[in-house]
Amino acid sequence: MARRGAGTALLLRLSLLLLLHLGGTLGCASVTVGSPVVPLGSAVTASCSIQRELCRGLEQGRVRISWMLDNKPVAGSQRQGPGGTEVSNLTLPRFNHTQARLWCCVEWNGTKQRVGVAEIRAGYPPAKPLNLSCTLNLSDYGLTCQWEQGTDSHLPTSVVLKCSGETPRAPCCVCHRSRAQAVTGCTPRGGQSHCTVPRRLLQLYRQMEIWVSATNALGTAESEHLCIDPMDVAKLEPPTLQSIQSIPFQTDCIALAWDVAWGTEHMELQCELRYRAPEDPAWALVTGIIGRAGAARRCGFLFGTQYRFQMRCRRSSASALASWSEWSPGRNYTTHEKAPTGKLDAWWGAQPAGPGGRLEVQLRWKPPRQREANGRVLGYRVTLSPRRRGRDPPTICNTTHTQCSFSVPSGTRRVYLSAYNAAGESAPTEVVLLERKGQPLAGLRAVPGGERSLWVHWEAPLAPAMAFVLEWQRVTTEPGHCSACWQLERDRAATTALIQDGIEPFQQYNISLYPLYQGTVGVPVHTTAYSQQKAPTQAPKLHLKRISKSEAELCWEPLPVELQNGFITSYTIFWANSISDVASATVKPSLSSFVIRGLQPSTLYKVHIMASTAAGGTNGTSLTLVTTVLDDTEIQFLFLALGLVFVVLIVLLICFQKNERMKEQLWPSVPDPANSSLGKWVPAAVPQEPLQVLAAREPGPAAISTVTVLEGEPGKQPGKEHPVLPAALPALSRPYVRQEGPGEPVQYARVGGAGYRGQRLLPEPGPRFYENLRGRGNGGGGGGTGDWGFLEEPPATFPLLQGLRIGGAEELHECRAD
């Protein structure tokens, strides 16, 4: 159903269009406007009439008329007209379109259909053409005129160049703007603002009236009328300069010969000459040169100077509107030279030249101006006395530069400076070497005068000054000296001066000012300045000087003056960690270090520095630092404590090693009989029967390797000792060896007995193994124990004791036998 409804509506629209087309829009509707072209912004009226009987399909029902301006609906009024017509009127109070279409539409069955249209244009009347000028071309004698178009009118405009010749009733010379004989001279192409009137329409050597006319639907405008003779505006070819020479010699005058161009030989010409030197800002113009060809003379030229000459001509009888020819090709000429004139501006510096009593002088001067040089200066000469007739003074300096250093006697107060060229030498300039001890000036300051200049200001001196000398030197890392960076101000009342020579932007200059008094030179005052500033080329590089858990000390090297680009106003330090905002601090430009306080222990920070001038700032590279866990003082205390602990431990260890008693008290030695090696020790010799020891192998035969005689205490007789405690047992001298295997015996111990002066071994049978030594010495008395309290039977597990008992008894027996 929806598709069927859409198809029905489409068929209705097509049928309406077919009916309107078959009926014709001209017969069905008519659209009229007040004017198809109106001034821009004015009101527009329109009317649309619909004849119902001529519009098929609209005979029945109400006809509704609407308007559209291009594609924008506009409202109009509708009424019933005569003869069953429907009329709609429209008024647009301000029509602001330069071009638009106004449509009349009818609505039928909900569809708006366009049945009539009117095209409306809006604009302005044509503007007046300006600056009309014409030139006659002598090659084809066509008159080419050009002008300037006025403002755009937004309407189709026709432009023509009209001309008319003079008549007896209306002479053209008074420009009455007669239209009787006006003809169209030419029409410009494609919106151009120039065209050429052919020769057939011109009247040569007679006055003609020429003007430009512009016309559109809203009106006509004309330019100013020109009343000219076409020959007066003829474009002549430029003349030719034949020769230039100085006449007479040693004057400032020249003679110039010239010739006219081809085709103008019969004309009376008016010519102009212009010339200038390379350093001149503008041309010098010579007017009033009349004639067909010939020569011209001009004075006032500088000596030894190169000039460039050019010439142009026009008809002498032409009006003020006549065109000049182009300037002729330039011709150069250098005037002759003569000796320099005038005085040289000089400045000096002097200091003692060692113990020889001489004075070292540094003399500087300015080259003479071109008006005074009178040619190319070949050099300069410095003498101690002026030149006199017949003889030349000795020369102390002869140079092509504008400075000279020389040594003179200490009493010298004057030197003489002169310049010379190919034509001669100038009069000497007296230079008085005055001492610099006068009153200095006050209030010296310098401000930018431009990108390449500086204004210097100072206060007027208390004493009258004869002149002022300004010196300036560019400040650089490497020392240098500019010999030409000075100037002399001869105005005695001056308090300002402009420095222009050798000034560069973004460079620092030291400026010194010397007042010149009568008979002395004032002490200089100094200042520094920039002609232009900008942000520094780079920022200083940060270095970490010291760091702790809460502080970091940074330092940097000052920027070289060539990279500052202005006066450093401040340094700004920025720092931040990964969790806090950026903090900053401003440092004076005179400082080169800064301490950041309030940092967190064991934290990573990023720090950078910014150097600033009055014109901006520049950031440096970032420096990463990490704070410590402890301060230096805390670390020192920690190391001190560790050192003390280490010293105490060393002392205790030494004490334990040296003091056996303490060692025994702290670490008592507990022997293990089962693992003791004492069972491996046996007497050196067993006379009768071997000792059965618990060993895996039998010991070899033992031999006595040493016999030692010990002396007893004096006053004691053998055999008369009183019984004493076991601690006072007599020492028995007996060597013992350790039997580890076959071979030579090794002495291990010796047992001595007290109370004897000497001993000797007697060849008698030895005692038995287990005989009581004490009982044997006493004649066999005693019981189960002897006087020393030993058991009669030594333990079987101690062979050493058995050997002591047996060996000792034998020796005692031998001694008592004596």
CSV table of C-alpha atoms in Angstrom, one decimal, residues 306-635:
chain,number,residue,atom,x,y,z
A,306,GLN,CA,84.0,58.5,-10.0
A,307,TYR,CA,80.6,59.7,-11.3
A,308,ARG,CA,77.9,58.0,-13.4
A,309,PHE,CA,76.2,60.2,-16.0
A,310,GLN,CA,72.8,59.7,-17.8
A,311,MET,CA,70.8,61.9,-20.2
A,312,ARG,CA,67.2,62.1,-21.6
A,313,CYS,CA,65.3,64.4,-24.0
A,314,ARG,CA,61.9,65.5,-25.2
A,315,ARG,CA,60.5,68.1,-27.7
A,316,SER,CA,61.2,71.6,-26.4
A,317,SER,CA,57.9,72.9,-27.6
A,318,ALA,CA,55.9,70.1,-25.9
A,319,SER,CA,53.5,70.8,-23.1
A,320,ALA,CA,54.0,69.6,-19.5
A,321,LEU,CA,52.2,66.4,-20.4
A,322,ALA,CA,54.9,65.5,-23.0
A,323,SER,CA,56.8,62.3,-22.3
A,324,TRP,CA,60.5,62.1,-21.7
A,325,SER,CA,62.6,59.6,-23.4
A,326,GLU,CA,64.2,56.8,-21.4
A,327,TRP,CA,67.5,57.6,-19.7
A,328,SER,CA,70.5,56.9,-21.9
A,329,PRO,CA,72.9,54.1,-21.0
A,330,GLY,CA,75.1,55.2,-18.1
A,331,ARG,CA,78.7,56.4,-18.6
A,332,ASN,CA,81.3,56.6,-15.8
A,333,TYR,CA,83.9,59.2,-15.4
A,334,THR,CA,86.5,59.9,-12.7
A,335,THR,CA,87.5,63.5,-12.1
A,336,HIS,CA,91.2,64.4,-11.7
A,337,GLU,CA,92.9,64.5,-8.3
A,338,LYS,CA,94.6,67.1,-6.2
A,339,ALA,CA,96.3,67.1,-2.8
A,340,PRO,CA,94.1,66.3,0.2
A,341,THR,CA,92.8,69.2,2.2
A,342,GLY,CA,91.4,69.8,5.7
A,343,LYS,CA,92.4,68.4,9.1
A,344,LEU,CA,92.4,64.8,10.3
A,345,ASP,CA,90.5,63.7,13.4
A,346,ALA,CA,93.1,61.9,15.6
A,347,TRP,CA,93.1,60.2,19.0
A,348,TRP,CA,96.0,58.7,20.9
A,349,GLY,CA,97.1,56.7,23.9
A,350,ALA,CA,100.5,57.0,25.5
A,351,GLN,CA,102.4,55.1,28.2
A,352,PRO,CA,106.1,54.8,29.4
A,353,ALA,CA,108.2,52.5,27.3
A,354,GLY,CA,110.5,51.0,30.0
A,355,PRO,CA,113.6,52.4,31.7
A,356,GLY,CA,115.0,54.1,28.6
A,357,GLY,CA,113.0,57.3,29.3
A,358,ARG,CA,110.9,57.0,26.1
A,359,LEU,CA,107.2,57.2,25.5
A,360,GLU,CA,105.2,54.5,23.6
A,361,VAL,CA,102.4,56.2,21.6
A,362,GLN,CA,99.4,54.5,19.9
A,363,LEU,CA,98.0,57.0,17.4
A,364,ARG,CA,94.7,56.5,15.6
A,365,TRP,CA,92.9,58.7,13.1
A,366,LYS,CA,89.9,58.8,10.8
A,367,PRO,CA,90.3,58.8,7.1
A,368,PRO,CA,89.4,62.1,5.4
A,369,ARG,CA,86.0,62.5,3.9
A,370,GLN,CA,85.7,62.3,0.1
A,371,ARG,CA,85.3,66.0,-0.2
A,372,GLU,CA,88.6,66.5,1.6
A,373,ALA,CA,90.5,63.5,0.2
A,374,ASN,CA,90.4,64.8,-3.4
A,375,GLY,CA,91.2,61.4,-4.7
A,376,ARG,CA,92.4,58.1,-3.4
A,377,VAL,CA,94.6,58.4,-0.3
A,378,LEU,CA,97.8,56.5,-0.7
A,379,GLY,CA,99.1,56.7,2.8
A,380,TYR,CA,99.7,58.7,6.0
A,381,ARG,CA,102.9,60.2,7.5
A,382,VAL,CA,103.7,61.0,11.1
A,383,THR,CA,106.6,63.4,12.0
A,384,LEU,CA,107.9,65.1,15.1
A,385,SER,CA,107.9,68.6,13.5
A,386,PRO,CA,106.0,70.3,10.7
A,387,ARG,CA,107.2,70.4,7.2
A,388,ARG,CA,109.2,73.4,6.2
A,389,ARG,CA,110.3,74.7,2.8
A,390,GLY,CA,113.4,73.1,1.5
A,391,ARG,CA,113.6,70.2,3.9
A,392,ASP,CA,111.3,67.4,5.1
A,393,PRO,CA,111.2,66.4,8.8
A,394,PRO,CA,112.2,62.9,9.8
A,395,THR,CA,109.3,60.5,9.5
A,396,ILE,CA,108.6,58.3,12.5
A,397,CYS,CA,105.6,56.4,10.9
A,398,ASN,CA,104.5,56.0,7.3
A,399,THR,CA,101.6,53.6,6.8
A,400,THR,CA,98.5,52.9,4.7
A,401,HIS,CA,96.4,52.1,7.8
A,402,THR,CA,94.6,54.4,10.1
A,403,GLN,CA,96.7,53.6,13.2
A,404,CYS,CA,100.4,53.6,14.1
A,405,SER,CA,102.4,52.8,17.2
A,406,PHE,CA,105.8,54.4,17.7
A,407,SER,CA,108.3,55.4,20.4
A,408,VAL,CA,109.3,59.0,21.1
A,409,PRO,CA,111.3,60.8,23.8
A,410,SER,CA,109.5,61.2,27.1
A,411,GLY,CA,109.4,65.0,26.7
A,412,THR,CA,107.6,64.9,23.4
A,413,ARG,CA,104.2,66.7,23.5
A,414,ARG,CA,103.4,67.1,19.8
A,415,VAL,CA,103.4,65.0,16.7
A,416,TYR,CA,102.2,65.9,13.2
A,417,LEU,CA,100.0,63.8,10.9
A,418,SER,CA,99.3,64.3,7.2
A,419,ALA,CA,97.7,62.4,4.3
A,420,TYR,CA,98.9,62.1,0.7
A,421,ASN,CA,97.7,61.0,-2.7
A,422,ALA,CA,99.1,60.9,-6.2
A,423,ALA,CA,98.7,64.7,-6.5
A,424,GLY,CA,100.4,65.8,-3.2
A,425,GLU,CA,100.3,65.8,0.5
A,426,SER,CA,97.9,67.6,2.9
A,427,ALA,CA,98.9,70.2,5.4
A,428,PRO,CA,100.0,68.6,8.7
A,429,THR,CA,97.5,68.1,11.6
A,430,GLU,CA,99.0,68.9,15.0
A,431,VAL,CA,98.3,66.3,17.6
A,432,VAL,CA,99.0,67.4,21.2
A,433,LEU,CA,99.7,64.5,23.6
A,434,LEU,CA,97.9,65.7,26.7
A,435,GLU,CA,97.8,63.9,30.1
A,436,ARG,CA,94.6,62.2,31.2
A,437,LYS,CA,94.0,63.8,34.6
A,438,GLY,CA,91.0,66.1,34.0
A,439,GLN,CA,87.6,66.0,35.7
A,440,PRO,CA,85.5,62.9,34.5
A,441,LEU,CA,82.0,63.2,33.3
A,442,ALA,CA,78.9,61.9,35.1
A,443,GLY,CA,75.7,60.1,34.2
A,444,LEU,CA,77.1,58.0,31.3
A,445,ARG,CA,74.5,55.6,29.9
A,446,ALA,CA,73.8,53.9,26.6
A,447,VAL,CA,70.5,52.8,25.1
A,448,PRO,CA,69.7,51.0,21.8
A,449,GLY,CA,69.3,53.4,18.9
A,450,GLY,CA,68.3,50.6,16.4
A,451,GLU,CA,69.4,47.2,15.5
A,452,ARG,CA,72.9,48.4,14.6
A,453,SER,CA,73.3,51.6,16.6
A,454,LEU,CA,73.6,52.9,20.2
A,455,TRP,CA,72.6,56.3,21.7
A,456,VAL,CA,75.1,57.4,24.4
A,457,HIS,CA,73.9,60.0,26.9
A,458,TRP,CA,75.9,61.9,29.6
A,459,GLU,CA,75.6,64.9,31.8
A,460,ALA,CA,77.1,68.3,30.8
A,461,PRO,CA,80.6,68.8,32.4
A,462,LEU,CA,81.1,71.4,35.1
A,463,ALA,CA,84.1,72.9,33.2
A,464,PRO,CA,83.7,73.8,29.6
A,465,ALA,CA,84.9,71.0,27.3
A,466,MET,CA,86.5,71.5,23.8
A,467,ALA,CA,85.2,68.2,22.5
A,468,PHE,CA,84.4,64.6,23.5
A,469,VAL,CA,85.9,61.3,22.4
A,470,LEU,CA,83.8,58.1,22.4
A,471,GLU,CA,85.5,54.7,22.4
A,472,TRP,CA,83.7,51.3,22.1
A,473,GLN,CA,85.0,47.8,22.1
A,474,ARG,CA,83.1,44.5,21.6
A,475,VAL,CA,83.4,42.3,24.6
A,476,THR,CA,84.7,38.8,23.7
A,477,THR,CA,86.2,35.9,25.5
A,478,GLU,CA,89.4,36.3,23.6
A,479,PRO,CA,90.9,39.8,24.0
A,480,GLY,CA,90.8,42.0,20.9
A,481,HIS,CA,91.1,45.6,19.9
A,482,CYS,CA,89.2,47.7,17.3
A,483,SER,CA,91.4,50.6,16.2
A,484,ALA,CA,88.5,52.3,14.2
A,485,CYS,CA,85.9,52.0,17.0
A,486,TRP,CA,86.0,55.6,18.2
A,487,GLN,CA,84.6,58.9,17.2
A,488,LEU,CA,85.2,62.6,17.9
A,489,GLU,CA,82.2,64.9,18.9
A,490,ARG,CA,83.2,68.5,18.3
A,491,ASP,CA,80.0,70.0,19.6
A,492,ARG,CA,81.0,71.5,23.0
A,493,ALA,CA,77.4,71.5,24.3
A,494,ALA,CA,76.7,68.0,23.2
A,495,THR,CA,75.3,65.5,25.8
A,496,THR,CA,74.3,62.8,23.3
A,497,ALA,CA,76.0,60.9,20.5
A,498,LEU,CA,74.9,58.2,18.1
A,499,ILE,CA,77.3,55.2,17.5
A,500,GLN,CA,76.7,53.4,14.2
A,501,ASP,CA,80.1,52.0,13.1
A,502,GLY,CA,80.7,48.4,13.8
A,503,ILE,CA,77.7,47.8,16.1
A,504,GLU,CA,76.1,44.3,15.8
A,505,PRO,CA,73.0,43.1,17.5
A,506,PHE,CA,73.2,40.6,20.4
A,507,GLN,CA,76.8,41.6,21.1
A,508,GLN,CA,78.0,43.4,24.3
A,509,TYR,CA,80.0,46.6,24.0
A,510,ASN,CA,82.2,48.5,26.5
A,511,ILE,CA,81.8,52.2,25.9
A,512,SER,CA,84.2,54.8,27.2
A,513,LEU,CA,83.8,58.6,27.2
A,514,TYR,CA,86.7,61.1,27.4
A,515,PRO,CA,86.1,64.9,27.8
A,516,LEU,CA,88.8,67.1,26.1
A,517,TYR,CA,89.5,70.2,28.2
A,518,GLN,CA,91.8,73.1,27.4
A,519,GLY,CA,95.3,71.7,28.1
A,520,THR,CA,94.2,68.2,29.4
A,521,VAL,CA,92.1,65.2,28.9
A,522,GLY,CA,89.5,64.0,31.4
A,523,VAL,CA,89.5,60.7,33.2
A,524,PRO,CA,87.3,58.3,31.2
A,525,VAL,CA,84.0,56.9,32.4
A,526,HIS,CA,82.7,53.5,31.2
A,527,THR,CA,79.4,51.6,30.6
A,528,THR,CA,78.2,48.5,28.7
A,529,ALA,CA,75.3,48.2,26.4
A,530,TYR,CA,73.5,46.0,23.7
A,531,SER,CA,71.9,47.4,20.6
A,532,GLN,CA,69.4,44.4,20.7
A,533,GLN,CA,68.9,41.5,23.0
A,534,LYS,CA,67.4,38.0,22.7
A,535,ALA,CA,67.3,34.8,24.7
A,536,PRO,CA,70.8,33.2,25.4
A,537,THR,CA,72.0,30.8,22.8
A,538,GLN,CA,72.3,28.1,25.5
A,539,ALA,CA,72.1,27.7,29.2
A,540,PRO,CA,75.1,26.8,31.5
A,541,LYS,CA,75.8,23.2,32.2
A,542,LEU,CA,75.0,22.1,35.8
A,543,HIS,CA,77.5,20.2,37.9
A,544,LEU,CA,76.9,18.4,41.2
A,545,LYS,CA,79.2,19.7,43.8
A,546,ARG,CA,77.9,18.1,47.0
A,547,ILE,CA,74.9,16.0,47.9
A,548,SER,CA,73.3,14.6,51.1
A,549,LYS,CA,70.0,13.1,52.1
A,550,SER,CA,68.2,16.5,52.2
A,551,GLU,CA,70.5,18.9,50.3
A,552,ALA,CA,72.2,19.1,46.9
A,553,GLU,CA,74.8,21.8,46.0
A,554,LEU,CA,75.0,22.7,42.3
A,555,CYS,CA,77.5,24.8,40.5
A,556,TRP,CA,77.9,26.0,36.9
A,557,GLU,CA,80.3,28.0,34.7
A,558,PRO,CA,79.2,31.4,33.6
A,559,LEU,CA,78.2,31.6,29.9
A,560,PRO,CA,80.7,33.0,27.5
A,561,VAL,CA,79.7,36.6,26.6
A,562,GLU,CA,79.3,35.6,22.9
A,563,LEU,CA,76.5,33.2,23.9
A,564,GLN,CA,74.6,35.5,26.4
A,565,ASN,CA,72.9,37.6,23.7
A,566,GLY,CA,72.0,40.2,26.3
A,567,PHE,CA,72.5,41.0,30.0
A,568,ILE,CA,71.8,37.9,32.1
A,569,THR,CA,69.0,39.0,34.5
A,570,SER,CA,68.7,35.8,36.5
A,571,TYR,CA,69.2,32.1,36.6
A,572,THR,CA,66.3,29.8,37.5
A,573,ILE,CA,66.8,26.3,39.0
A,574,PHE,CA,64.0,23.8,38.5
A,575,TRP,CA,63.9,20.4,40.2
A,576,ALA,CA,61.3,17.6,40.6
A,577,ASN,CA,61.0,14.0,41.4
A,578,SER,CA,58.6,11.4,40.0
A,579,ILE,CA,55.8,12.1,42.5
A,580,SER,CA,56.0,15.8,43.3
A,581,ASP,CA,55.4,19.1,41.4
A,582,VAL,CA,58.2,21.0,39.9
A,583,ALA,CA,59.9,23.4,42.3
A,584,SER,CA,62.0,26.4,41.3
A,585,ALA,CA,64.3,29.1,42.7
A,586,THR,CA,65.7,32.3,41.1
A,587,VAL,CA,69.3,33.0,41.5
A,588,LYS,CA,71.2,36.3,41.0
A,589,PRO,CA,73.3,36.5,37.8
A,590,SER,CA,76.4,37.1,39.9
A,591,LEU,CA,76.2,33.7,41.6
A,592,SER,CA,77.5,30.5,40.2
A,593,SER,CA,76.3,27.9,42.7
A,594,PHE,CA,73.0,27.1,44.5
A,595,VAL,CA,72.0,24.7,47.3
A,596,ILE,CA,68.7,22.9,47.0
A,597,ARG,CA,67.2,22.2,50.4
A,598,GLY,CA,64.3,20.1,51.7
A,599,LEU,CA,65.0,17.1,49.5
A,600,GLN,CA,63.8,13.6,50.4
A,601,PRO,CA,66.4,10.9,51.3
A,602,SER,CA,67.2,8.2,48.8
A,603,THR,CA,65.1,9.9,46.0
A,604,LEU,CA,65.9,10.5,42.3
A,605,TYR,CA,65.5,14.1,41.2
A,606,LYS,CA,65.9,15.8,37.8
A,607,VAL,CA,67.3,19.3,37.8
A,608,HIS,CA,67.9,21.9,35.0
A,609,ILE,CA,68.8,25.5,34.8
A,610,MET,CA,67.3,28.4,32.8
A,611,ALA,CA,69.3,31.5,31.9
A,612,SER,CA,67.2,34.6,31.2
A,613,THR,CA,67.7,38.0,29.7
A,614,ALA,CA,65.3,40.9,29.2
A,615,ALA,CA,64.2,39.3,25.9
A,616,GLY,CA,63.6,35.7,27.0
A,617,GLY,CA,65.1,32.6,28.6
A,618,THR,CA,66.8,29.3,27.5
A,619,ASN,CA,66.6,26.0,29.3
A,620,GLY,CA,69.7,23.8,29.8
A,621,THR,CA,70.0,20.0,29.7
A,622,SER,CA,68.6,18.0,32.6
A,623,LEU,CA,70.9,16.7,35.4
A,624,THR,CA,69.8,13.5,37.3
A,625,LEU,CA,70.8,13.1,40.9
A,626,VAL,CA,69.9,10.7,43.8
A,627,THR,CA,70.0,11.8,47.4
A,628,THR,CA,71.8,9.7,50.0
A,629,VAL,CA,70.3,7.7,52.8
A,630,LEU,CA,72.5,9.3,55.5
A,631,ASP,CA,74.3,12.6,55.9
A,632,ASP,CA,78.0,12.9,55.9
A,633,THR,CA,78.0,13.4,59.7
A,634,GLU,CA,75.9,10.3,60.2
A,635,ILE,CA,78.2,8.3,58.0
